PDB file of C-alpha atoms in Angstrom:
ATOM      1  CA  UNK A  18     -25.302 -36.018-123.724  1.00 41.00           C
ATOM      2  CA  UNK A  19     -25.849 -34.743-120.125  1.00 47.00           C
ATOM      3  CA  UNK A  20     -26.210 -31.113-119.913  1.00 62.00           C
ATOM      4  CA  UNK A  21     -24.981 -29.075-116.814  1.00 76.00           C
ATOM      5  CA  UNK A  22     -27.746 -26.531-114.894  1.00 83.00           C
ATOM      6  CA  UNK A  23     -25.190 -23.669-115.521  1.00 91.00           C
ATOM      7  CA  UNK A  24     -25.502 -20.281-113.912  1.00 95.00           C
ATOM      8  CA  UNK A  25     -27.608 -20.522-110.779  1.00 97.00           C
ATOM      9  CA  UNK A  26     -28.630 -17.252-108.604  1.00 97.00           C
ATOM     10  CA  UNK A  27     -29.737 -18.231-105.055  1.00 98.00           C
ATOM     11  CA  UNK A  28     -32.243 -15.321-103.342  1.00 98.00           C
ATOM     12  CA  UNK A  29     -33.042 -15.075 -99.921  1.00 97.00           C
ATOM     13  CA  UNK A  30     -34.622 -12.044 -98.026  1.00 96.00           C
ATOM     14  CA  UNK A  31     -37.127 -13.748 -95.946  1.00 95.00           C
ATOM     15  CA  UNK A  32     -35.742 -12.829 -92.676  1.00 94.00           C
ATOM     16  CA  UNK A  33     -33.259 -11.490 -90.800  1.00 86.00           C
ATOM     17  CA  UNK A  34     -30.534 -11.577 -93.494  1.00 94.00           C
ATOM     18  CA  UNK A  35     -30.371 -10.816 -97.620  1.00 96.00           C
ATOM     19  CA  UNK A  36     -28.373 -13.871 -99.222  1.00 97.00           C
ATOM     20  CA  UNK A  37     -26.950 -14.516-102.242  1.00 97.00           C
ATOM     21  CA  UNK A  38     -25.797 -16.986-103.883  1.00 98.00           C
ATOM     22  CA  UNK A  39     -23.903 -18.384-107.038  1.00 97.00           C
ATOM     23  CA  UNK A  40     -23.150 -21.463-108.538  1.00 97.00           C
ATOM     24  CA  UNK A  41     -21.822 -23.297-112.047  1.00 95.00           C
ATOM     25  CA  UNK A  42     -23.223 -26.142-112.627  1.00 92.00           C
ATOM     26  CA  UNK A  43     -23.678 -26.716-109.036  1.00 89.00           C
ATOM     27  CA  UNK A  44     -20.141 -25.904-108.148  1.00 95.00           C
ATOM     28  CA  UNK A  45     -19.632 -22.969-105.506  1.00 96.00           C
ATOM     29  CA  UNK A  46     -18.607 -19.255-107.448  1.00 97.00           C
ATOM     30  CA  UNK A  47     -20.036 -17.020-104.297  1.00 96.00           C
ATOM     31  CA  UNK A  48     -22.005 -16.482-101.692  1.00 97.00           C
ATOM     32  CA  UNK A  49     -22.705 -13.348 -99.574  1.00 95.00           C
ATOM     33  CA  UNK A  50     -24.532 -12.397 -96.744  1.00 95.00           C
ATOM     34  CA  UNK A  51     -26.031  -9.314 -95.430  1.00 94.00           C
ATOM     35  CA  UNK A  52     -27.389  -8.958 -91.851  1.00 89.00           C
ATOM     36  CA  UNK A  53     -29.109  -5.734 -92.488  1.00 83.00           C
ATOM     37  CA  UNK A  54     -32.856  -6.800 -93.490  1.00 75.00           C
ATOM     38  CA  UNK A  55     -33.565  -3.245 -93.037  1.00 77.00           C
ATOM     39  CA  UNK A  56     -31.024  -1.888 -95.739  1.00 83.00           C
ATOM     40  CA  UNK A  57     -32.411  -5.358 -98.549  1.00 85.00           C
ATOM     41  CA  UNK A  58     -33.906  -3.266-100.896  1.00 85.00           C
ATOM     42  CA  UNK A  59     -30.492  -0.954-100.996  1.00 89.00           C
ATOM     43  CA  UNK A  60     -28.140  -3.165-100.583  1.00 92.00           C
ATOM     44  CA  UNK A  61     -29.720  -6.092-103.527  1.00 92.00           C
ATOM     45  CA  UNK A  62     -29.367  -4.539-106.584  1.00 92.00           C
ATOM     46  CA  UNK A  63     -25.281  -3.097-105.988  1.00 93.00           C
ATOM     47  CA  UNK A  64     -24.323  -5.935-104.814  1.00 94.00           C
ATOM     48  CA  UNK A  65     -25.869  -8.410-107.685  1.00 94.00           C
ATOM     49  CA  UNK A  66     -23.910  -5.837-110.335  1.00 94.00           C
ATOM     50  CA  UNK A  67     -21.014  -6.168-107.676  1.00 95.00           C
ATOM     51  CA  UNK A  68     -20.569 -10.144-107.866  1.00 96.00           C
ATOM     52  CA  UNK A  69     -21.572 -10.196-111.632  1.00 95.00           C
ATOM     53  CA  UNK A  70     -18.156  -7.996-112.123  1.00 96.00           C
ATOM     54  CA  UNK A  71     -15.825  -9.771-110.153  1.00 96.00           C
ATOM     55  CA  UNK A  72     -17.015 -13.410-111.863  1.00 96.00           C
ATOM     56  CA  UNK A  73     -17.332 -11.175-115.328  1.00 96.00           C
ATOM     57  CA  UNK A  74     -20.599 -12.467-115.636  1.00 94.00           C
ATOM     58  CA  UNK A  75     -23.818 -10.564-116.942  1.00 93.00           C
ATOM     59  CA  UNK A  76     -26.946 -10.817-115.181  1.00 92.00           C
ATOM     60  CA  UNK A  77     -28.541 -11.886-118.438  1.00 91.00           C
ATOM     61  CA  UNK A  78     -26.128 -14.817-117.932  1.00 94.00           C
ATOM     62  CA  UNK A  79     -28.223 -16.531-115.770  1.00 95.00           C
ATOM     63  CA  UNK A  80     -30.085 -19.411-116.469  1.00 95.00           C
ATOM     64  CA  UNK A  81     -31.231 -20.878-112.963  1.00 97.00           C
ATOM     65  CA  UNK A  82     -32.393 -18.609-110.045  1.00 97.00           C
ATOM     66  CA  UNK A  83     -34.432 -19.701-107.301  1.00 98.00           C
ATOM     67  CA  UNK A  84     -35.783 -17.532-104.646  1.00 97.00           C
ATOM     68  CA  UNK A  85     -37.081 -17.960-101.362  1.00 98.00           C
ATOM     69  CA  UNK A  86     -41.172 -17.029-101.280  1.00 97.00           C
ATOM     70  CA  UNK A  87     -41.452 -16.948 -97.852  1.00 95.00           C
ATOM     71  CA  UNK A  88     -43.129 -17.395 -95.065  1.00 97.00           C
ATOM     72  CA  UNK A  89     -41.731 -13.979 -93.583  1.00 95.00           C
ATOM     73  CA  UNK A  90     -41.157 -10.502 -94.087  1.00 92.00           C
ATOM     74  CA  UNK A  91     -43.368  -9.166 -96.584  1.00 92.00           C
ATOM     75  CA  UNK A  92     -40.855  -6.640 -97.635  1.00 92.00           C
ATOM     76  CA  UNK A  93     -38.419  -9.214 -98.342  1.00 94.00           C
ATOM     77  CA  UNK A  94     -40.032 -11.435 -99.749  1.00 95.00           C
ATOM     78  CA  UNK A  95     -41.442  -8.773-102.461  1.00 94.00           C
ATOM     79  CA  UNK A  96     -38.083  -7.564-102.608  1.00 95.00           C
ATOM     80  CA  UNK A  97     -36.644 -10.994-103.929  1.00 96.00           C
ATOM     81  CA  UNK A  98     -39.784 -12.196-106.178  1.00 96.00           C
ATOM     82  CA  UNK A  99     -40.086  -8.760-108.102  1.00 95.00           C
ATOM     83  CA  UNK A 100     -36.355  -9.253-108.965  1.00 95.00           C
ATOM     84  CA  UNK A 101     -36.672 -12.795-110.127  1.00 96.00           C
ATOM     85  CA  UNK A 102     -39.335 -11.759-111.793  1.00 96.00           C
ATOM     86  CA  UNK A 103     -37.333  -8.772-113.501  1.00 94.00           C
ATOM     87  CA  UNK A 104     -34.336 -11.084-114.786  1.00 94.00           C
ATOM     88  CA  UNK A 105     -36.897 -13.281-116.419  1.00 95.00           C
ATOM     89  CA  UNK A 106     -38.022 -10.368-118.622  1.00 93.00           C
ATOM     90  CA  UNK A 107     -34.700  -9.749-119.155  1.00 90.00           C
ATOM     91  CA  UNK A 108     -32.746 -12.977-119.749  1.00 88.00           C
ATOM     92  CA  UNK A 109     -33.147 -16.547-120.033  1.00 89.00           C
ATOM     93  CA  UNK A 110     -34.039 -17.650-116.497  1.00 95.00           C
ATOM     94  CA  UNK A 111     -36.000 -19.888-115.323  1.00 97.00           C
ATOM     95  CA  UNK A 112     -37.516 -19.411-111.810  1.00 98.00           C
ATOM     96  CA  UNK A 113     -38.124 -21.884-108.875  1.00 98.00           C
ATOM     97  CA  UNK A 114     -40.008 -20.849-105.514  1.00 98.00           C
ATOM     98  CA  UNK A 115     -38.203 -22.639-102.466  1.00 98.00           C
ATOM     99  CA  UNK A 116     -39.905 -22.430 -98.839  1.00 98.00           C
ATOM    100  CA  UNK A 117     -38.103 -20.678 -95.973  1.00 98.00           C
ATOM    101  CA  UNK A 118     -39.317 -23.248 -93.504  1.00 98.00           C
ATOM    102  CA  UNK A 119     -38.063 -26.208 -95.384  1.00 98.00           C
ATOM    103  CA  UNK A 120     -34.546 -23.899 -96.069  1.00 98.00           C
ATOM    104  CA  UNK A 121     -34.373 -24.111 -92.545  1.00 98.00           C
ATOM    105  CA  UNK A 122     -35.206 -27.677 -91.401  1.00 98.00           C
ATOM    106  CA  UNK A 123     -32.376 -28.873 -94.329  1.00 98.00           C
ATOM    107  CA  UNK A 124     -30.008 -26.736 -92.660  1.00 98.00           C
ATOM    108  CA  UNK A 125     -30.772 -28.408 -89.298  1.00 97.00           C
ATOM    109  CA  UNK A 126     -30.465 -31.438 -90.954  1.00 97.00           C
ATOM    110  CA  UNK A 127     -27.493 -31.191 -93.025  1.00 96.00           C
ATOM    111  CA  UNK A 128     -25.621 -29.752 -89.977  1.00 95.00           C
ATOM    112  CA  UNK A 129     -26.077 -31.755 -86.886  1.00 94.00           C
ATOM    113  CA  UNK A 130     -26.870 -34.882 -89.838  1.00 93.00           C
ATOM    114  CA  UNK A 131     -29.809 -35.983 -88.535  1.00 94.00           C
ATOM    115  CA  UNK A 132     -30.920 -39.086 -90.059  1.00 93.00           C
ATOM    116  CA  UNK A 133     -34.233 -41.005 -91.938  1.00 94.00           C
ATOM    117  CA  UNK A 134     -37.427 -40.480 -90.379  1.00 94.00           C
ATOM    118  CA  UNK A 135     -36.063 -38.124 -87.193  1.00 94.00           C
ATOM    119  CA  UNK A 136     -39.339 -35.587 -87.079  1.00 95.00           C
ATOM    120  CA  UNK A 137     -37.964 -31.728 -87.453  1.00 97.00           C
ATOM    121  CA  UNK A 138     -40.459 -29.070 -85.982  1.00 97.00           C
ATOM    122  CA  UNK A 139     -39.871 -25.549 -87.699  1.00 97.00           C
ATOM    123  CA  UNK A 140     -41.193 -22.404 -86.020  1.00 96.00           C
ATOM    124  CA  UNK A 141     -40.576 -18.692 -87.118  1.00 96.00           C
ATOM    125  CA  UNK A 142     -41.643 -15.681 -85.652  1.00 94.00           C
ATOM    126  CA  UNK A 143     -44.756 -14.356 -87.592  1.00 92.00           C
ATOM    127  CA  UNK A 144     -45.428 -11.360 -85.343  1.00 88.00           C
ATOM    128  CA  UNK A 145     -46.688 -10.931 -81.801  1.00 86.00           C
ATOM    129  CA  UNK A 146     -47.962 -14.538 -79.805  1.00 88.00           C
ATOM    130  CA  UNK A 147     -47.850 -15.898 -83.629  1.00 92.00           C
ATOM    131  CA  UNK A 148     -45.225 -18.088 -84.962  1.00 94.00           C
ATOM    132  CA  UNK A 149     -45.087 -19.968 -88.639  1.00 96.00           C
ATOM    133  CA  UNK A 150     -45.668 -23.688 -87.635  1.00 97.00           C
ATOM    134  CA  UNK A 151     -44.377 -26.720 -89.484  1.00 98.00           C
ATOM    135  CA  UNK A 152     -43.338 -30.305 -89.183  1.00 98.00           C
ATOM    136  CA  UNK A 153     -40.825 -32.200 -91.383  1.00 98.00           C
ATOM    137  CA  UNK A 154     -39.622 -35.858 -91.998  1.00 96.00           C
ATOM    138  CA  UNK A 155     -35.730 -35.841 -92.496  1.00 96.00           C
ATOM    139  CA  UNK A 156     -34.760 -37.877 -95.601  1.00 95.00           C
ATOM    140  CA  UNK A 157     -31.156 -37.243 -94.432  1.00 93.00           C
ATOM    141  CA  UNK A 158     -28.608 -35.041 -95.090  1.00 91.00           C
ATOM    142  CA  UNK A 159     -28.149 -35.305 -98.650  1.00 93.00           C
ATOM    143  CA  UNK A 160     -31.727 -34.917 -99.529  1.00 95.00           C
ATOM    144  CA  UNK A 161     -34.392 -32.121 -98.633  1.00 97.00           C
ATOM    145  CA  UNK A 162     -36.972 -32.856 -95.519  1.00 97.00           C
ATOM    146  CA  UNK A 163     -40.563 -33.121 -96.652  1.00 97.00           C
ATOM    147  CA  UNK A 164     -43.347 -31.100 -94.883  1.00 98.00           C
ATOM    148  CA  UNK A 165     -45.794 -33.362 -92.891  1.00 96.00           C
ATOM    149  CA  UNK A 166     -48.416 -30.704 -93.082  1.00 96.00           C
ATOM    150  CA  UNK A 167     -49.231 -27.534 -94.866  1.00 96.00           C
ATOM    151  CA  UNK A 168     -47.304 -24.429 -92.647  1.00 96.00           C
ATOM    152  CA  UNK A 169     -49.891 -22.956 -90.432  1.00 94.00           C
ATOM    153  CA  UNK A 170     -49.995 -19.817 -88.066  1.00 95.00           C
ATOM    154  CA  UNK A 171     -50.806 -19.982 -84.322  1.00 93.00           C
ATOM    155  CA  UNK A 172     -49.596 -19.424 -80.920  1.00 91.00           C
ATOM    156  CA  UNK A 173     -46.686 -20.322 -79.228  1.00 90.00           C
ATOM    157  CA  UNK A 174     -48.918 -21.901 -76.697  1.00 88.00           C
ATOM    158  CA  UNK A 175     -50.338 -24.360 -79.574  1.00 91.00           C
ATOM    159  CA  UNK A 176     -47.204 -24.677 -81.280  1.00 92.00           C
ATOM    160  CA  UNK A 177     -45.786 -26.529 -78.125  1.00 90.00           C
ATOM    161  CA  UNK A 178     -49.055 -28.664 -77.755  1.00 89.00           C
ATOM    162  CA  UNK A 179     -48.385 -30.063 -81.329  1.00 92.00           C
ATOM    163  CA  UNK A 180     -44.858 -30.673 -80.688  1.00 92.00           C
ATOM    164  CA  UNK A 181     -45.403 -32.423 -77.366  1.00 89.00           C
ATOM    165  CA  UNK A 182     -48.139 -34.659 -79.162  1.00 89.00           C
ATOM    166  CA  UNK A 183     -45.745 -35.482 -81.819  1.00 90.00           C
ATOM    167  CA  UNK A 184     -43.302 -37.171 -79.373  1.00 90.00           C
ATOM    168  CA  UNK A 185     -45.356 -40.005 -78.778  1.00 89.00           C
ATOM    169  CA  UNK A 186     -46.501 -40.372 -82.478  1.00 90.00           C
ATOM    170  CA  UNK A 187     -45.336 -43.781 -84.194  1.00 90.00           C
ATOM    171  CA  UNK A 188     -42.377 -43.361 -86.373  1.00 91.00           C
ATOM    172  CA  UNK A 189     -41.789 -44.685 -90.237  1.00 92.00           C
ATOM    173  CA  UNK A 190     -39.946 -48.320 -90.610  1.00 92.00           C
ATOM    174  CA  UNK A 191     -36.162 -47.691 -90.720  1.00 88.00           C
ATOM    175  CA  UNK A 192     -35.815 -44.480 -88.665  1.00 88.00           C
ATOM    176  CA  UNK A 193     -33.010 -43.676 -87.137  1.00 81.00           C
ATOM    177  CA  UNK A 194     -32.722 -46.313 -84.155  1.00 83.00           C
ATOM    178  CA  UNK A 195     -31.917 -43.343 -81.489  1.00 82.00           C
ATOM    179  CA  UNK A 196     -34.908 -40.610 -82.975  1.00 87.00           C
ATOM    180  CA  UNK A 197     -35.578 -37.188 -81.382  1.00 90.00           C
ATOM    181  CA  UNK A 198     -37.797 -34.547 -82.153  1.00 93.00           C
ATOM    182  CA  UNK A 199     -35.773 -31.398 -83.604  1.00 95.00           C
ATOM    183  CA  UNK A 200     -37.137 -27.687 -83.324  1.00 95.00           C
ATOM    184  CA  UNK A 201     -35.142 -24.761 -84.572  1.00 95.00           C
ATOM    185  CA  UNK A 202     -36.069 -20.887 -85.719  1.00 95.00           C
ATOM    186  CA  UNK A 203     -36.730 -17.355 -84.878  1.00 94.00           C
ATOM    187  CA  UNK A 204     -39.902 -18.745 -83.101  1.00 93.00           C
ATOM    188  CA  UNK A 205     -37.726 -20.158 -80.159  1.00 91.00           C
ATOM    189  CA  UNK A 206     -35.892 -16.817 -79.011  1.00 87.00           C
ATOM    190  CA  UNK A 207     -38.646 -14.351 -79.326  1.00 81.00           C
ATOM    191  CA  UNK A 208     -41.325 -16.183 -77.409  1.00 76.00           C
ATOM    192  CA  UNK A 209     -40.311 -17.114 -74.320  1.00 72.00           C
ATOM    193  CA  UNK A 210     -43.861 -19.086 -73.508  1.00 69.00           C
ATOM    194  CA  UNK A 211     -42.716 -21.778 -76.062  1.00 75.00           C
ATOM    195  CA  UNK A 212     -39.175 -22.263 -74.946  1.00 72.00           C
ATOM    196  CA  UNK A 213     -40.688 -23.055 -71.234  1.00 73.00           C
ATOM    197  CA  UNK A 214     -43.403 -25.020 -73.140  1.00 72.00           C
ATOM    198  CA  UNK A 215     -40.734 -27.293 -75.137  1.00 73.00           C
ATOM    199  CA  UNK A 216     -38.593 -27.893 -71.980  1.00 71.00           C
ATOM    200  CA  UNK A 217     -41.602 -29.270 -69.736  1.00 71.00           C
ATOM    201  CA  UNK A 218     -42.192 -31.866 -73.212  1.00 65.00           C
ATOM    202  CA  UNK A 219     -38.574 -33.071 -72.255  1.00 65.00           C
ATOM    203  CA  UNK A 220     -39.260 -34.161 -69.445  1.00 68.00           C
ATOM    204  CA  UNK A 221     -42.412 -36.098 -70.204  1.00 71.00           C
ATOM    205  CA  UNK A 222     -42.742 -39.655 -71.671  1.00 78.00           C
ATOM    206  CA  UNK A 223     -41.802 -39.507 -75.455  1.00 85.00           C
ATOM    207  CA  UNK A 224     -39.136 -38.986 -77.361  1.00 88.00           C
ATOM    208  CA  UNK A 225     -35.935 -36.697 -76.630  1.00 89.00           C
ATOM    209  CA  UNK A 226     -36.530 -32.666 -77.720  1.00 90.00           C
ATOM    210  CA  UNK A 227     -33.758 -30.861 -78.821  1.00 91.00           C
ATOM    211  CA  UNK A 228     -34.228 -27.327 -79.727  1.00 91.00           C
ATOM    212  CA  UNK A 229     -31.850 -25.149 -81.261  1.00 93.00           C
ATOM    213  CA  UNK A 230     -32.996 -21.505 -80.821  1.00 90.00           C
ATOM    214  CA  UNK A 231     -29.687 -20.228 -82.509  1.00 92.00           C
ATOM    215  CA  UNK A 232     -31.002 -21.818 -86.064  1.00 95.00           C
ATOM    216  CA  UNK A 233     -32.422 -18.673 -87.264  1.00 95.00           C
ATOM    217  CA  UNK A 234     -30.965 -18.592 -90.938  1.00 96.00           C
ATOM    218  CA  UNK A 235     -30.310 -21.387 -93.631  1.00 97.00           C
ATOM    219  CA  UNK A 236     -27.216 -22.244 -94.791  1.00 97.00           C
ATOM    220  CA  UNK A 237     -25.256 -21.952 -98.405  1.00 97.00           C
ATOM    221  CA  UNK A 238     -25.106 -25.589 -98.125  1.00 97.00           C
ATOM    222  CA  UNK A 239     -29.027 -26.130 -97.186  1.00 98.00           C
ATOM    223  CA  UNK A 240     -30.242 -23.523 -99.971  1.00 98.00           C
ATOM    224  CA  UNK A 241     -28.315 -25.201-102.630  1.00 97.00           C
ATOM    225  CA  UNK A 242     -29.327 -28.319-101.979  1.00 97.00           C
ATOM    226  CA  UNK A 243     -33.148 -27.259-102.172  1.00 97.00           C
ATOM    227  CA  UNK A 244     -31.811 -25.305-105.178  1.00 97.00           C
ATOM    228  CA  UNK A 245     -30.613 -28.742-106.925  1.00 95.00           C
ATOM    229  CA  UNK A 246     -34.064 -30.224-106.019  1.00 95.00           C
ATOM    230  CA  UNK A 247     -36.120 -27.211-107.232  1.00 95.00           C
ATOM    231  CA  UNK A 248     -38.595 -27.197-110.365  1.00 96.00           C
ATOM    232  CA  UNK A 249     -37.732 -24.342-112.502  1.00 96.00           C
ATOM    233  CA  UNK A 250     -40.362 -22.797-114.670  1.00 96.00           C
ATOM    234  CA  UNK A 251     -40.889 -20.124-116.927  1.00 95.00           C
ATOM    235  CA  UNK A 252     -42.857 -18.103-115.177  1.00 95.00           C
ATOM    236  CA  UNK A 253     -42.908 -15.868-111.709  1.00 96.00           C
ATOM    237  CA  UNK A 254     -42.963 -17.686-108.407  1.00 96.00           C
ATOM    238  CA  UNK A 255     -45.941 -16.994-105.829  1.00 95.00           C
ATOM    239  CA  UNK A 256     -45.602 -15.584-102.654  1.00 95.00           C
ATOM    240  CA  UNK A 257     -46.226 -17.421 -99.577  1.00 95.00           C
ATOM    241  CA  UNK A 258     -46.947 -14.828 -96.829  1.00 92.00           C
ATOM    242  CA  UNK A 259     -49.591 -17.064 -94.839  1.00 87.00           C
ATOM    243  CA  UNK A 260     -50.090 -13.970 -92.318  1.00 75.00           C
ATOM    244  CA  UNK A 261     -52.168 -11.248 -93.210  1.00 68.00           C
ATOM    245  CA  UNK A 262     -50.573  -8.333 -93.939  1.00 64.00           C
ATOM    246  CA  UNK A 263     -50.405  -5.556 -90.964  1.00 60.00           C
ATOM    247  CA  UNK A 264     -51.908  -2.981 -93.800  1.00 58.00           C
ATOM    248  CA  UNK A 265     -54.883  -4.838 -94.788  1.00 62.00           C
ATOM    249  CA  UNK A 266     -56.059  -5.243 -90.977  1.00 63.00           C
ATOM    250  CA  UNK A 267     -55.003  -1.838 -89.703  1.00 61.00           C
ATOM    251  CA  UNK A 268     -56.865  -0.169 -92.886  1.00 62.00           C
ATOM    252  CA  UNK A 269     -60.141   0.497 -90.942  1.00 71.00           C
ATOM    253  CA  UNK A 270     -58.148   2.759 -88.532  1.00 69.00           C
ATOM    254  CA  UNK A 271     -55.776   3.985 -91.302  1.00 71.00           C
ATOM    255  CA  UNK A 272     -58.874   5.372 -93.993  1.00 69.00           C
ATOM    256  CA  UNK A 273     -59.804   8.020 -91.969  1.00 81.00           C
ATOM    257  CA  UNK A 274     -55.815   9.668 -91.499  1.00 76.00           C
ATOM    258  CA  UNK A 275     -56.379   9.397 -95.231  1.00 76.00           C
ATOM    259  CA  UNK A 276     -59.693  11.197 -95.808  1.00 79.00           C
ATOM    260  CA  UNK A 277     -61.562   7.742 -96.760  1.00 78.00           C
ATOM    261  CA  UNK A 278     -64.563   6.172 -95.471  1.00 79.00           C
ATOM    262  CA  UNK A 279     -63.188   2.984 -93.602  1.00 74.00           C
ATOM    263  CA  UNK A 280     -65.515   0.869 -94.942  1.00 79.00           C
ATOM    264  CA  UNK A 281     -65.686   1.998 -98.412  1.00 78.00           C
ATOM    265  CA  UNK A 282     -61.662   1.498 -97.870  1.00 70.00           C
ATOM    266  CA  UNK A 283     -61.872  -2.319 -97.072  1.00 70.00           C
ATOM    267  CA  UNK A 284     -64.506  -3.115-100.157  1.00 79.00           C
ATOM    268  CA  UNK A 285     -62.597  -0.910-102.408  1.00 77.00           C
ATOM    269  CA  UNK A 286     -59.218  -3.532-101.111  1.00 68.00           C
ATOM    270  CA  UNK A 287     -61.162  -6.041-101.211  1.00 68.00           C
ATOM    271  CA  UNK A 288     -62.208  -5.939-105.313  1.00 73.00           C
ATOM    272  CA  UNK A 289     -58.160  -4.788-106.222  1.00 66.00           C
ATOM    273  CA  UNK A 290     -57.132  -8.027-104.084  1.00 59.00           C
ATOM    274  CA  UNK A 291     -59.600 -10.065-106.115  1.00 65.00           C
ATOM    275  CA  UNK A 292     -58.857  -8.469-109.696  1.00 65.00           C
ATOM    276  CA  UNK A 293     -57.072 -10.464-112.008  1.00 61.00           C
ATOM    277  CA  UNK A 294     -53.985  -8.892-113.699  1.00 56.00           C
ATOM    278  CA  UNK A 295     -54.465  -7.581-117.173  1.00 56.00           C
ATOM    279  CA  UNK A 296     -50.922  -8.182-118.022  1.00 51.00           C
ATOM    280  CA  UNK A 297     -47.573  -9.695-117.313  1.00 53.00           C
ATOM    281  CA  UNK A 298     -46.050  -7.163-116.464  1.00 44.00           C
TER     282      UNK A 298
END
């Protein structure tokens, strides 16, 4: 007897937009989004309790959510995981971790249906002259691309470099007969270094670059699909943050506004960072 993966909650505050989505046994009940990343932590909660009453469903109901760990904002990534984590205290879900990156080289590939083997470059902005850096192999549009390497943070300067390089790299047997190198996110529009960097690859030996700077959130389509593929657990979902938090490397300045030796500030940090929790809660 095959069993359906019933009630599914999709979570995504990583950047630039709080979504939410809901499926039945992987068939479509609703999906919202918010482009106030500022407003996340408001605007979450309401509307969960919101959609729950128009599909007369209890949050308790739930037995799928995944949620989007990052890389991104720190805020919204806590935002979602500490959620996630709250309806598995308080229901019967079981949790799966999905990558923002990878959310948005499916959506790339899903909508322009970019074939086997195509390489798909993913680059968000991390903060000032940093961007998230990945590379992907596209399986297709019907099934998630698969990282090449682990995500890594560096300049736009390097990020370009890598992509360049990868033009001339040999390709898998049975790629798509007429490749090109795909790069999409935030990375593009708010570093203008990289998109000069990317158009003087096009126009050296290699394969074809197309960049699409306007591919700055995933799809419904792309998040359910790494939904369906997702490994749900009983148990809370990581963060991945990669960058160092703003906090942690701005604390030597910060201790003294605060009364506290700066260095006593980072050790004392330093041991709570290290701690091990003492419960589950």
């Amino acid at each position: 007897m095959t069993t359906g993966t019933g009630l599914e909650l999709i979570l995504n505050a990583a950047e630039g937009a709080l979504q939410m989505v809901v499926t039945e046994d992987e068939t479509l009940l609703c999906a919202q989004e918010w482009r106030r990343p500022e407003r996340a932590t408001e605007i979450l909660a309401p509307a969960l309790r919101h959609i729950c009453a128009a599909l007369d469903l209890r949050l308790a109901d739930f037995r799928r959510l995944a949620c989007v760990r990052g890389p991104g904002s720190f805020t919204g990534i806590r935002l979602v995981l500490a959620t996630a984590a709250a309806l598995r205290r308080t229901g019967q879900v079981r949790l799966a971790g999905l990558d923002y990156l990878q959310a948005l080289a499916a959506t790339l590939a899903v909508d322009r249906g970019v074939l086997y083997g195509a390489p798909i470059w993913v680059l968000t902005h991390a903060r000032r002259n940093l961007v998230h850096c990945q590379p992907y192999r596209s399986y297709g549009p019907l099934i998630p691309p698969q990282p090449l390497r682990p995500v890594d943070l560096c300049t736009p300067e390097a990020a370009a470099q890598r992509i360049a390089q990868s033009r001339t790299e040999p390709l898998p047997p049975g790629t798509d007969p007429a490749p090109r190198v795909w790069v999409c996110g935030s990375g593009l529009i708010r570093n203008a270094p990289l998109a000069d960097a990317l158009q003087t690859a096009t126009d050296a030996p290699g394969l074809p670059v197309s960049a699409l700077p306007d591919l700055t959130c995933p799809s419904v389509t792309a998040l359910r699909l790494l939904a369906r593929h997702g490994d749900y657990f009983a148990k809370d979902v990581e963060p991945l943050y990669v960058r160092p938090c703003d906090a942690v490397e701005n604390l030597p300045g910060l201790a003294p506004r605060l009364g506290l030796d700066p260095a006593t500030a980072v050790t004392s940090l330093a041991e709570k960072l290290d701690r091990a929790p003492q419960s589950e809660i």
